[in-house]
Backbone as numpy.savetxt, mean C-alpha at the origin, in Angstrom:
# Nx Ny Nz CAx CAy CAz Cx Cy Cz
10.07 2.97 -19.62 9.23 4.23 -19.90 10.06 5.81 -19.86
9.76 6.23 -20.60 10.60 7.79 -20.56 10.21 8.70 -19.45
11.20 9.11 -19.38 11.31 10.53 -18.10 10.30 11.17 -18.20
9.94 11.66 -19.27 8.60 12.65 -20.08 7.08 11.89 -19.26
7.22 10.01 -19.35 6.21 9.14 -19.18 5.96 9.39 -17.45
6.85 9.50 -17.20 7.01 9.20 -15.25 6.52 10.25 -15.16
6.88 11.78 -15.73 6.82 13.20 -15.16 5.13 13.32 -15.26
4.30 12.88 -16.62 2.97 13.13 -16.53 2.34 12.00 -15.47
2.93 10.66 -15.19 2.21 9.98 -14.19 2.22 10.39 -12.82
3.46 11.35 -12.32 3.55 11.88 -11.15 2.61 13.12 -11.12
2.23 13.82 -11.97 1.53 14.72 -12.17 0.10 14.23 -11.62
0.02 13.32 -11.95 -1.51 12.44 -11.89 -2.05 11.97 -10.84
-0.68 11.68 -9.93 -0.50 11.63 -8.62 -1.10 12.14 -7.57
-1.31 13.88 -7.49 -2.02 14.59 -7.00 -1.29 14.95 -5.57
-1.68 15.08 -4.35 -0.82 15.60 -3.47 0.05 14.51 -2.92
0.11 13.72 -3.34 1.12 12.66 -2.77 2.54 12.61 -4.35
2.34 13.29 -5.30 3.01 13.37 -6.05 4.86 13.47 -5.99
5.06 14.33 -4.85 6.39 14.40 -4.55 6.81 12.96 -3.39
6.26 12.48 -2.66 6.56 11.18 -2.33 7.08 10.04 -3.04
5.72 9.94 -4.08 5.80 9.08 -4.82 7.37 8.82 -5.98
7.42 10.37 -6.27 8.29 10.45 -6.86 9.41 10.21 -6.48
9.83 10.54 -5.03 10.92 10.30 -4.40 11.31 8.66 -4.41
10.46 7.72 -4.32 10.83 6.35 -4.61 10.24 5.74 -5.70
10.33 6.38 -6.94 10.47 5.73 -8.34 11.81 5.71 -9.26
12.08 5.26 -9.77 13.07 5.35 -10.64 13.08 4.75 -12.10
14.03 4.37 -12.97 14.01 4.12 -14.18 13.48 2.69 -14.24
13.55 1.50 -13.29 12.92 0.38 -13.46 11.37 0.16 -13.02
11.55 1.40 -11.97 10.11 0.96 -10.68 9.08 2.17 -10.36
8.15 2.38 -10.86 7.30 3.26 -10.34 6.59 3.41 -9.61
6.60 4.11 -8.49 5.52 4.21 -7.11 4.57 4.91 -7.41
3.23 4.48 -7.53 2.45 5.32 -7.56 0.75 4.77 -7.22
-0.18 5.51 -7.09 -1.51 5.15 -6.48 -2.24 4.39 -7.63
-2.81 2.91 -7.14 -3.39 2.25 -7.71 -4.39 2.90 -8.38
-4.91 1.58 -9.54 -5.35 2.33 -10.53 -6.57 1.49 -11.13
-7.54 1.61 -11.56 -8.77 0.93 -11.72 -8.85 -0.06 -12.96
-7.57 0.07 -13.58 -6.94 -1.18 -14.53 -6.30 -1.63 -14.31
-5.34 -1.88 -12.90 -4.47 -2.52 -12.40 -4.75 -4.00 -12.01
-5.93 -4.24 -12.20 -6.34 -5.82 -12.15 -5.60 -6.41 -13.70
-5.84 -5.95 -14.76 -4.80 -6.17 -15.56 -3.57 -6.52 -15.69
-3.13 -5.50 -14.58 -1.39 -5.78 -14.60 -0.92 -6.78 -13.53
-2.04 -7.41 -13.15 -1.38 -8.50 -12.19 -2.11 -8.22 -10.66
-2.56 -7.57 -10.55 -2.81 -7.03 -9.27 -3.34 -7.71 -7.98
-4.15 -8.77 -8.49 -4.75 -9.81 -7.82 -3.76 -10.91 -7.71
-2.95 -10.88 -8.46 -1.89 -12.22 -8.50 -0.98 -11.96 -7.41
-0.57 -10.48 -7.40 0.47 -10.46 -6.41 -0.23 -10.32 -4.79
-1.30 -10.25 -4.52 -1.78 -10.56 -3.28 -1.71 -11.27 -2.71
-1.83 -12.42 -3.83 -1.89 -14.26 -3.32 -0.64 -14.52 -2.86
0.29 -13.81 -3.20 1.55 -13.94 -2.66 1.76 -13.45 -0.84
0.65 -12.96 -0.55 0.63 -12.13 0.87 -0.73 -13.21 1.60
-1.53 -12.94 0.80 -2.63 -13.84 1.79 -4.00 -14.61 1.21
-4.69 -14.80 1.43 -6.07 -15.64 0.57 -6.65 -14.66 0.13
-6.87 -14.81 -0.88 -7.60 -13.65 -2.13 -9.01 -14.02 -2.15
-9.04 -15.44 -2.75 -10.12 -16.20 -3.04 -10.29 -15.36 -4.43
-11.75 -15.51 -5.01 -11.90 -15.37 -6.41 -12.71 -13.80 -6.61
-11.73 -13.06 -7.34 -11.88 -11.71 -7.30 -12.09 -11.25 -9.29
-13.00 -11.34 -9.43 -13.13 -10.69 -10.68 -12.95 -9.52 -10.98
-12.69 -9.23 -12.78 -12.44 -8.09 -12.82 -13.49 -6.98 -12.69
-14.97 -7.49 -12.56 -16.08 -6.96 -12.22 -15.83 -6.36 -10.82
-15.59 -7.46 -9.64 -15.57 -7.17 -8.42 -14.70 -6.35 -7.93
-13.19 -6.31 -9.01 -12.07 -5.28 -8.43 -12.44 -3.74 -9.03
-13.33 -3.86 -10.15 -13.65 -2.61 -10.45 -14.89 -1.60 -9.35
-15.61 -2.75 -8.94 -16.79 -2.03 -8.03 -16.02 -1.92 -6.71
-15.21 -2.54 -6.34 -13.84 -2.46 -5.02 -13.00 -0.69 -5.10
-12.49 -1.23 -6.17 -11.89 0.05 -6.42 -12.61 1.65 -6.34
-14.25 1.23 -7.05 -14.83 2.67 -7.28 -15.05 2.86 -5.48
-15.18 1.84 -4.78 -15.88 2.06 -3.49 -14.47 2.74 -2.52
-13.54 2.38 -2.80 -12.40 2.65 -2.26 -11.78 4.17 -2.38
-12.05 4.39 -3.47 -11.60 5.63 -4.25 -12.39 6.66 -3.84
-13.70 6.34 -3.75 -15.25 7.21 -3.52 -14.36 8.48 -2.62
-13.76 7.83 -1.17 -13.53 8.91 -0.23 -11.95 9.17 -0.25
-11.46 10.16 -0.83 -10.30 10.37 -0.89 -9.67 11.06 0.03
-10.07 10.51 1.30 -9.51 10.79 2.55 -9.30 9.73 3.40
-9.72 8.34 2.96 -9.39 7.37 3.51 -8.79 6.13 3.23
-8.87 5.67 1.91 -7.79 4.61 1.86 -6.86 5.27 0.68
-5.62 4.71 1.13 -4.48 5.30 0.30 -3.88 4.08 -0.37
-4.06 3.44 -1.62 -3.01 2.17 -2.00 -2.30 2.79 -3.01
-1.07 2.13 -2.56 -0.17 2.59 -3.39 0.86 1.27 -3.98
1.18 1.52 -5.39 1.89 -0.07 -6.31 3.26 0.84 -6.89
3.94 -0.76 -6.73 5.16 -0.07 -7.66 4.47 -0.63 -9.17
4.86 -0.43 -10.29 4.54 -0.97 -11.66 6.13 -1.03 -12.12
6.13 -2.06 -12.52 7.57 -2.66 -13.58 7.74 -1.72 -14.62
8.40 -0.77 -15.06 8.58 -0.25 -16.26 8.81 -1.38 -17.51
9.74 -2.37 -17.25 9.66 -3.10 -18.08 8.45 -3.72 -18.94
7.68 -4.14 -17.79 6.36 -5.21 -18.49 5.17 -4.04 -18.15
5.14 -3.31 -17.71 3.96 -2.63 -16.82 3.48 -3.04 -15.79
3.46 -4.37 -15.44 3.22 -4.90 -14.45 3.11 -4.43 -13.03
2.15 -4.71 -11.87 2.15 -3.88 -10.55 2.95 -5.56 -10.11
3.96 -4.99 -9.29 5.10 -5.72 -8.54 5.01 -5.53 -6.92
4.54 -4.09 -6.38 4.73 -4.06 -4.75 3.34 -3.45 -4.31
2.91 -3.48 -3.54 1.74 -2.74 -3.18 1.90 -2.68 -1.37
1.32 -1.52 -1.24 1.00 -1.16 0.33 -0.31 -0.33 0.56
-0.69 -0.52 1.83 -2.06 0.60 1.73 -1.96 0.77 3.47
-2.59 2.28 3.26 -2.60 2.86 4.54 -4.77 3.26 4.27
-4.97 2.92 5.56 -6.55 3.79 5.76 -6.43 4.33 6.90
-7.33 5.48 7.06 -7.70 6.36 8.20 -8.64 6.14 8.98
-8.57 5.95 10.35 -9.61 5.74 11.27 -9.48 7.14 11.90
-10.74 7.92 11.63 -10.92 9.10 12.40 -11.65 8.73 14.01
-11.18 9.66 14.90 -11.29 9.10 16.04 -11.99 10.01 17.16
-12.41 9.44 18.01 -12.57 11.00 19.51 -11.43 11.20 20.14
-10.71 9.89 20.61 -9.59 10.28 21.53 -8.61 11.32 20.61
-7.54 11.40 21.21 -6.06 12.08 20.74 -6.96 13.55 20.25
-7.32 14.03 20.97 -8.17 15.53 20.43 -8.83 15.45 19.45
-9.55 13.95 18.63 -10.06 13.96 17.57 -9.21 13.78 16.59
-8.05 12.93 16.87 -7.08 12.74 15.91 -7.32 11.72 15.15
-6.29 11.07 14.30 -6.36 10.15 13.13 -5.40 9.16 13.50
-6.28 7.69 13.45 -5.07 6.74 13.45 -5.01 6.17 12.20
-3.89 5.97 11.75 -3.29 5.14 10.28 -3.13 3.79 10.74
-3.69 2.99 9.56 -3.55 1.51 9.72 -2.77 1.04 8.03
-1.54 0.44 8.54 -0.90 -0.11 7.41 -1.40 -1.47 6.71
-1.85 -1.86 5.84 -1.84 -3.51 5.54 -1.61 -3.58 3.95
-1.33 -5.21 3.92 -1.00 -5.44 2.75 0.45 -5.03 2.20
1.31 -4.90 2.75 2.95 -4.62 2.32 3.22 -6.02 1.63
3.24 -6.12 0.20 3.79 -7.33 -0.39 4.68 -6.84 -1.75
5.72 -7.66 -2.14 6.75 -7.34 -3.25 6.68 -8.77 -4.11
6.39 -8.38 -5.38 6.44 -10.03 -6.06 7.98 -10.59 -5.69
8.09 -11.88 -5.63 9.13 -13.08 -5.20 10.00 -12.23 -6.20
9.99 -12.26 -7.27 10.92 -11.81 -8.77 11.57 -10.74 -8.34
11.06 -9.74 -7.44 11.52 -8.15 -7.07 12.00 -7.86 -6.23
11.91 -8.88 -5.31 12.86 -8.70 -3.85 14.10 -8.30 -4.19
14.57 -8.06 -2.68 15.94 -7.30 -2.44 16.22 -6.02 -2.96
15.38 -5.52 -3.78 16.03 -4.02 -4.24 15.38 -2.85 -3.52
14.90 -3.28 -2.23 14.45 -2.08 -1.47 13.09 -1.65 -1.62
12.53 -2.51 -2.63 11.06 -1.71 -2.92 10.18 -2.15 -1.67
10.30 -3.09 -0.49 9.64 -2.98 0.64 9.59 -1.71 1.67
11.14 -1.44 1.40 11.50 -0.36 2.23 11.09 0.94 2.02
10.85 0.86 0.50 10.14 2.44 -0.17 8.81 2.45 0.16
8.26 1.11 0.20 6.73 1.02 0.09 6.34 1.73 1.65
7.14 1.13 2.72 6.93 1.36 4.10 7.29 3.20 4.54
8.32 3.33 4.02 8.81 4.93 4.13 7.57 5.78 3.13
7.37 5.26 2.27 5.99 6.29 1.74 4.84 6.22 2.44
4.61 5.12 2.93 3.19 4.95 3.67 3.40 6.04 4.91
4.67 6.14 5.63 4.77 6.46 6.81 4.55 8.26 6.50
5.36 8.51 4.80 4.99 9.91 5.17 3.98 10.24 4.58
3.02 9.74 4.02 1.54 9.97 3.76 0.79 9.89 4.98
0.93 9.12 5.87 0.24 9.31 7.03 0.67 10.22 7.94
1.85 11.00 7.68 2.48 11.89 8.15 1.56 13.43 7.64
1.62 13.58 6.32 0.87 14.31 5.58 -0.54 14.36 6.03
-1.27 13.10 6.12 -2.83 13.31 6.73 -2.71 13.27 8.20
-1.82 13.59 8.60 -2.09 14.13 10.47 -2.12 13.18 11.35
-1.92 11.46 10.89 -1.94 10.57 11.43 -1.32 10.80 12.86
-1.71 10.42 14.29 -0.68 10.62 15.33 -0.26 9.05 15.54
-0.52 8.34 14.85 0.08 6.59 14.82 -0.37 6.35 13.78
0.59 5.17 13.62 0.50 3.95 12.29 0.37 2.97 12.94
-0.54 1.78 12.65 -0.15 0.56 13.34 -0.45 -0.62 12.20
0.13 -1.48 12.48 0.13 -2.63 11.50 -0.01 -4.16 12.48
-0.53 -5.13 11.46 -0.85 -6.44 12.18 0.10 -7.16 11.11
1.06 -7.96 11.74 2.15 -8.61 11.10 2.57 -10.12 11.57
2.92 -11.21 10.97 3.32 -12.23 11.94 4.74 -11.83 12.34
4.90 -12.74 13.44 5.94 -12.67 14.27 7.15 -12.82 13.58
7.28 -13.81 12.99 8.47 -13.80 11.93 8.96 -12.56 11.46
8.33 -11.40 10.82 8.49 -10.54 10.28 8.84 -9.27 11.05
8.36 -9.43 12.10 8.69 -8.27 13.35 9.92 -7.39 12.88
11.21 -7.98 12.69 12.40 -7.38 12.34 12.27 -6.25 11.30
11.97 -6.75 10.29 11.63 -5.71 9.14 10.70 -4.65 9.26
9.93 -4.80 10.51 8.95 -3.40 10.63 9.71 -2.64 12.08
10.29 -3.28 12.81 11.34 -2.72 13.69 11.87 -1.84 13.25
12.60 -2.32 11.73 13.77 -1.28 11.04 13.32 0.09 10.65
11.76 -0.05 10.85 11.15 1.59 10.54 10.47 1.87 11.20
10.95 1.61 12.26 10.74 2.37 13.42 9.39 2.10 14.40
8.61 0.99 13.79 7.73 0.26 14.57 8.02 -0.16 16.07
7.15 -0.72 16.99 7.42 -1.34 18.27 6.35 -2.09 18.51
6.71 -3.24 18.96 5.88 -4.08 19.57 5.04 -3.55 20.75
3.35 -3.81 20.83 3.03 -2.91 21.65 1.43 -3.33 21.87
1.24 -4.10 22.69 0.11 -5.11 23.49 -0.15 -6.23 22.04
-1.28 -6.67 22.15 -1.22 -8.17 21.10 -2.24 -7.86 20.24
-2.59 -8.49 19.41 -3.87 -8.12 18.30 -4.74 -9.92 18.36
-5.66 -9.58 18.33 -6.84 -10.38 18.44 -7.79 -10.39 17.07
-7.69 -11.10 16.35 -8.56 -11.27 15.36 -10.38 -12.55 15.34
-11.00 -12.21 14.85 -12.20 -13.04 14.87 -12.75 -13.10 13.17
-12.84 -14.30 12.85 -12.95 -14.49 11.39 -14.50 -15.36 11.11
-15.10 -14.68 10.29 -16.53 -15.71 10.40 -16.40 -17.08 10.32
-15.63 -17.03 8.96 -15.25 -18.97 9.11 -14.42 -19.47 9.87
-14.11 -18.90 10.62 -13.05 -19.60 11.94 -11.71 -19.80 11.64
-11.35 -19.24 10.52 -10.36 -19.65 9.92 -9.04 -18.39 10.42
-7.86 -18.72 10.58 -6.98 -17.80 10.66 -6.13 -17.19 9.57
């Protein structure tokens, strides 16, 4: 992708263009999730992280419409490979408006994944740094995330600390 193409793409990223641009290069462009990313392998990427189930293109587009309706709630960023246009990295932050902390806002970091063929190039670190900066820009007083114990070291490297415990209830009884 040409430098001109990257500039046009960054202009389309709105208030986070500077943040996303800081973590983009000739091989990878960090950008906001787009409605047509289903065709760029987005769902396949998520299967490297968690159970996804069956998600059709129509399901994806409907959910994309829902999560982008409120521009202040969900922020989903992806890495796109400039070599083939595939989505190879993902991270999400969503915001919880609270009454506590002087009606503060908490950020929840979710779905951090980089395609196994693209690991080892710092993309995971860049996603975490970009999400922290987005959270800061949105005024979040804290960012929280849920992770397996085995991955704690990676997140501690990014300034996260173990705090209390997390519990979950799943309707189907699975974990």
